[in-house]
Short mmCIF file of C-alpha atoms in Angstrom, two decimals:
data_model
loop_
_atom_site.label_atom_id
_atom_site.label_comp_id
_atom_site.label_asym_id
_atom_site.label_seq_id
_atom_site.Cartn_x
_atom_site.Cartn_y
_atom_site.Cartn_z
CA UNK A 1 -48.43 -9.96 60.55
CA UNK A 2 -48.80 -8.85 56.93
CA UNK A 3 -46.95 -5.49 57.49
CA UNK A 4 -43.83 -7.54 59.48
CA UNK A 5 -43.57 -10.33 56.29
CA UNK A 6 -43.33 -6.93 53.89
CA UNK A 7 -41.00 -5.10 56.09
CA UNK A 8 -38.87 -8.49 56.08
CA UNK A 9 -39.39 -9.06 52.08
CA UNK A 10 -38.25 -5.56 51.57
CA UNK A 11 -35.02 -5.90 53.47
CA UNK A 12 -34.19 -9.10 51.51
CA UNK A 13 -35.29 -7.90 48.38
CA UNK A 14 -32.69 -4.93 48.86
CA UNK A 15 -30.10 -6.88 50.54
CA UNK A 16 -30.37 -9.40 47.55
CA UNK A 17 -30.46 -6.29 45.08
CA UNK A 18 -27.61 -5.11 46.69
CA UNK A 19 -25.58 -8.21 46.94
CA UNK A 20 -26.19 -8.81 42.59
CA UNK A 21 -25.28 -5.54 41.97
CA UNK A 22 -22.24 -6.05 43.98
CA UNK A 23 -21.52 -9.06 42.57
CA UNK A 24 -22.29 -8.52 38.54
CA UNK A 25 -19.63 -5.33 38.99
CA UNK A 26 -17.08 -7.94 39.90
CA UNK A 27 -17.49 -9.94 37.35
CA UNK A 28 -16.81 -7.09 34.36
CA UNK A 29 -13.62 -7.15 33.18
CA UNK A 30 -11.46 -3.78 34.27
CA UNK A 31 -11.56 -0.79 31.83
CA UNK A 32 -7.93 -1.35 30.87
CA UNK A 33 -8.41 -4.44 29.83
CA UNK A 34 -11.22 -3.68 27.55
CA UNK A 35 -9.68 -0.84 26.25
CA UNK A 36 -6.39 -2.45 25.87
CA UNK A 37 -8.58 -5.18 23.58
CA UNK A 38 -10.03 -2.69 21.74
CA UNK A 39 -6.79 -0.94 20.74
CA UNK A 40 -5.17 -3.81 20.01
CA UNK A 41 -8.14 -4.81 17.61
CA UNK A 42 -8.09 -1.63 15.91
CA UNK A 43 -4.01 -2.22 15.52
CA UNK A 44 -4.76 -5.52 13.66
CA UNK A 45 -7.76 -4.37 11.51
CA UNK A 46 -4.88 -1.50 10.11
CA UNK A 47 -2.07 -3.93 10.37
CA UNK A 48 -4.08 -6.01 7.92
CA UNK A 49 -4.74 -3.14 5.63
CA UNK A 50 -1.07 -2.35 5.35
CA UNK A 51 -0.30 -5.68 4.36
CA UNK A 52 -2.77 -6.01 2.18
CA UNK A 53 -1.58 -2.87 0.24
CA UNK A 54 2.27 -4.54 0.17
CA UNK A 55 1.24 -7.39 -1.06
CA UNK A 56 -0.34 -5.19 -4.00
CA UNK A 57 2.30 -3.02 -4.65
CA UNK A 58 4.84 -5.86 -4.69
CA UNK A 59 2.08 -7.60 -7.36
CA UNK A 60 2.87 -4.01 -9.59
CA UNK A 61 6.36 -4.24 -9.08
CA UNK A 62 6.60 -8.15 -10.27
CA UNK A 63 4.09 -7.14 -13.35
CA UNK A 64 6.22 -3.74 -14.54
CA UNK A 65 9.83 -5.91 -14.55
CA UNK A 66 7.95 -8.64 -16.47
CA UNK A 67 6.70 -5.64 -18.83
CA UNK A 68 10.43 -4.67 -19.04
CA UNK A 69 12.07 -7.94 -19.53
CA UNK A 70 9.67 -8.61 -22.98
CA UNK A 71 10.28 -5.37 -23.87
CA UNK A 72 13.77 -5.34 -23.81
CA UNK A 73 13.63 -9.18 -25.28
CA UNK A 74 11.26 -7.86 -28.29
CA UNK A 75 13.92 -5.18 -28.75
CA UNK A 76 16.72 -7.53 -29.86
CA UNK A 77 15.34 -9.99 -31.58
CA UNK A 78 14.21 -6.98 -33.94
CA UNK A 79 17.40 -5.95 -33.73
CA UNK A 80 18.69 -9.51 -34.38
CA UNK A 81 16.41 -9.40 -37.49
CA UNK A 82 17.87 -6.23 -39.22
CA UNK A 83 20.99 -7.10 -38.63
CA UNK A 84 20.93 -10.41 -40.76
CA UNK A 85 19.32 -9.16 -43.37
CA UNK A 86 21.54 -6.32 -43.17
CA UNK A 87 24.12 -9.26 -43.88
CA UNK A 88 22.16 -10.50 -46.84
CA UNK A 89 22.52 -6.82 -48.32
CA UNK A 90 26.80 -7.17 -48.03
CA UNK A 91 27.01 -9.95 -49.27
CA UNK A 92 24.82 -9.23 -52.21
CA UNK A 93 26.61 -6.05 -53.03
CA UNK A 94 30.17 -7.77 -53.01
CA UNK A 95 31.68 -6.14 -49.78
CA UNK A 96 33.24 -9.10 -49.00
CA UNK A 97 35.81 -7.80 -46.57
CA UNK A 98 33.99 -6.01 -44.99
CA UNK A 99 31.66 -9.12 -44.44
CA UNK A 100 34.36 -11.15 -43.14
CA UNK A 101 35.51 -8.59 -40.37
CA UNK A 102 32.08 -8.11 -39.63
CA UNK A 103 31.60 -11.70 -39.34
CA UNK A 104 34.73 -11.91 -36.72
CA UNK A 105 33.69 -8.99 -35.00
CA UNK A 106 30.21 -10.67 -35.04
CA UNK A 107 32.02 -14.28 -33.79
CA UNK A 108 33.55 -12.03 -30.99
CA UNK A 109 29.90 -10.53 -30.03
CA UNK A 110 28.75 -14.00 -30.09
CA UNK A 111 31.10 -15.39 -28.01
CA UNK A 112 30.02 -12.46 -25.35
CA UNK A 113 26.28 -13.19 -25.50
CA UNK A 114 26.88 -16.96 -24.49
CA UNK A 115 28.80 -15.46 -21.71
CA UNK A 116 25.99 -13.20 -20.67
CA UNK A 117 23.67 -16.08 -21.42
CA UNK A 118 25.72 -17.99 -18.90
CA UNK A 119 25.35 -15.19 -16.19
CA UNK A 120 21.76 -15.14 -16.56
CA UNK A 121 21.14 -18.57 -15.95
CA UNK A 122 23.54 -18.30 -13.35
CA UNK A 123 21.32 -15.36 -11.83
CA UNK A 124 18.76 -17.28 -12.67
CA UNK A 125 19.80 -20.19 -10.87
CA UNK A 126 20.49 -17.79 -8.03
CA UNK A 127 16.84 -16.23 -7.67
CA UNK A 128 15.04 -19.77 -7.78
CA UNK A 129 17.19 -20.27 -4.44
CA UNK A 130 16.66 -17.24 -2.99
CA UNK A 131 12.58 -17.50 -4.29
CA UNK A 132 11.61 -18.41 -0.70
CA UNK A 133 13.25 -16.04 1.32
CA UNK A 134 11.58 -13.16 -0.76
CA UNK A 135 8.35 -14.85 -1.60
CA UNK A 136 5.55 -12.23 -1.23
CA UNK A 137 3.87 -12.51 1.65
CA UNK A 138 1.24 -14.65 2.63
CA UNK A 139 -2.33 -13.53 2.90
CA UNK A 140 -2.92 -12.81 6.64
CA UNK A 141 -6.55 -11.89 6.48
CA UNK A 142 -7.99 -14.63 7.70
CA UNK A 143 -5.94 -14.90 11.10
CA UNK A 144 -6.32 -11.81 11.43
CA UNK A 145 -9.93 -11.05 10.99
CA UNK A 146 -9.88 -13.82 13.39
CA UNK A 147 -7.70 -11.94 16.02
CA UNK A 148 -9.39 -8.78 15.35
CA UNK A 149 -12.99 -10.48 16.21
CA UNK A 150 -11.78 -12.13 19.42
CA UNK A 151 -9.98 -8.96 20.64
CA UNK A 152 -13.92 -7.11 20.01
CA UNK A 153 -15.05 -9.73 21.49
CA UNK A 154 -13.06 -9.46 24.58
CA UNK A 155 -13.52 -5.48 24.39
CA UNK A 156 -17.32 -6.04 25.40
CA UNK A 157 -18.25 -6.89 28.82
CA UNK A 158 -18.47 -10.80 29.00
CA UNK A 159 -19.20 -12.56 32.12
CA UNK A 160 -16.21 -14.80 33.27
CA UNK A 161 -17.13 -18.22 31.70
CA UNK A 162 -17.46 -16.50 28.37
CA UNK A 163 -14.47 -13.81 28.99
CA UNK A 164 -11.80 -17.50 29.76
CA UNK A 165 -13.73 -19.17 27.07
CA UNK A 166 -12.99 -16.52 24.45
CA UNK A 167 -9.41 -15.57 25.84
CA UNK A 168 -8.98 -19.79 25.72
CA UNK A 169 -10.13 -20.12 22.32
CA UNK A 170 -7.62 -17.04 21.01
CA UNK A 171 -4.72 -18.50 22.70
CA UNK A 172 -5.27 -22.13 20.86
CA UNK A 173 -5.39 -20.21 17.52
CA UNK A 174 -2.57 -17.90 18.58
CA UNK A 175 -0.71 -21.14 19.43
CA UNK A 176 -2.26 -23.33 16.11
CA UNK A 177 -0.92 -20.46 14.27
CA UNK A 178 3.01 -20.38 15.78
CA UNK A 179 2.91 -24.05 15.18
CA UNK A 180 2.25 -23.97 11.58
CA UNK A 181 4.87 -20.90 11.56
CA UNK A 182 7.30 -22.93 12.85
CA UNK A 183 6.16 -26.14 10.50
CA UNK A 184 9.12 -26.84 7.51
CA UNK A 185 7.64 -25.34 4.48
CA UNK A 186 6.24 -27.77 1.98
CA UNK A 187 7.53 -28.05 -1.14
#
């Protein structure tokens, strides 16, 4: 009787081992799919990389025209310096007519600095509109470290509670995300 309960154990106990193994290859997630996850996390991890390094560059490009603008600014009111005292010197050796057509020619320079004055802030005006359309770009390293973890994540073998759990969880972000895309910018 002892041999018939072993022979009968042993043909469960390989009939069950051959069911789970059955089974547990079901339940993996198809190669494509994983590598599909994993290609599309390496895409975001370099994605974010690139952005970072445009957000940089546009940081150098802001910072040199600000360099350039006080340079250029620095540059005429030197200029704006020598030239009255320049005046003082005229007018203290007696070239009086040449002071006054200097001083018209100077009324007439005048009179085309207010109207370049008036352009700027009319530029000006013009690039505080047009500040959110070419704002730099937000910092996308958090949503997309948070992609780039879920994608690993579904990369690995899960079983399928955990695989619809994690692909759930990435569409609500994915979705949270759009939302606040599509949310009027506040002020």
């Amino acid at each position: 009787m002892n041999s018939i309960s072993q022979v009968l154990m042993d043909k469960c106990s390989r009939a069950y081992l051959l069911s789970f193994l059955v089974l547990s290859g079901c339940a993996q997630a198809p190669k494509e799919e994983l590598n599909q996850a994993n290609q599309t996390a390496f895409l975001i991890a370099n994605f974010q990389t690139e952005a970072e390094e445009f957000k940089r560059v546009q940081s150098l490009i802001a910072k040199q025209r600000v360099a350039s603008i006080k340079m250029m600014q620095a540059e005429l009111e030197k200029f704006s310096s020598d030239a009255k005292f320049d005046d003082r010197a005229a007018k203290l050796a007696g070239q009086d007519s040449q002071f006054k057509l200097f001083n018209e020619l100077q009324a007439l320079g005048d009179s085309r600095a207010k109207d370049t004055q008036d352009l700027i802030i009319a530029l000006a005006e013009m690039d505080a509109q047009l500040a959110g359309i070419v704002s730099p770009l937000p910092d996308l390293s958090p949503a997309l470290s948070s992609s780039r973890k879920a994608l690993a994540i579904l990369g690995s073998n899960l079983s399928v509670k955990d695989q619809i759990y994690v692909t759930a969880t990435f569409a609500k972000e994915v979705k949270d995300a759009v939302d606040r895309s599509r949310a009027p910018p506040s002020k």
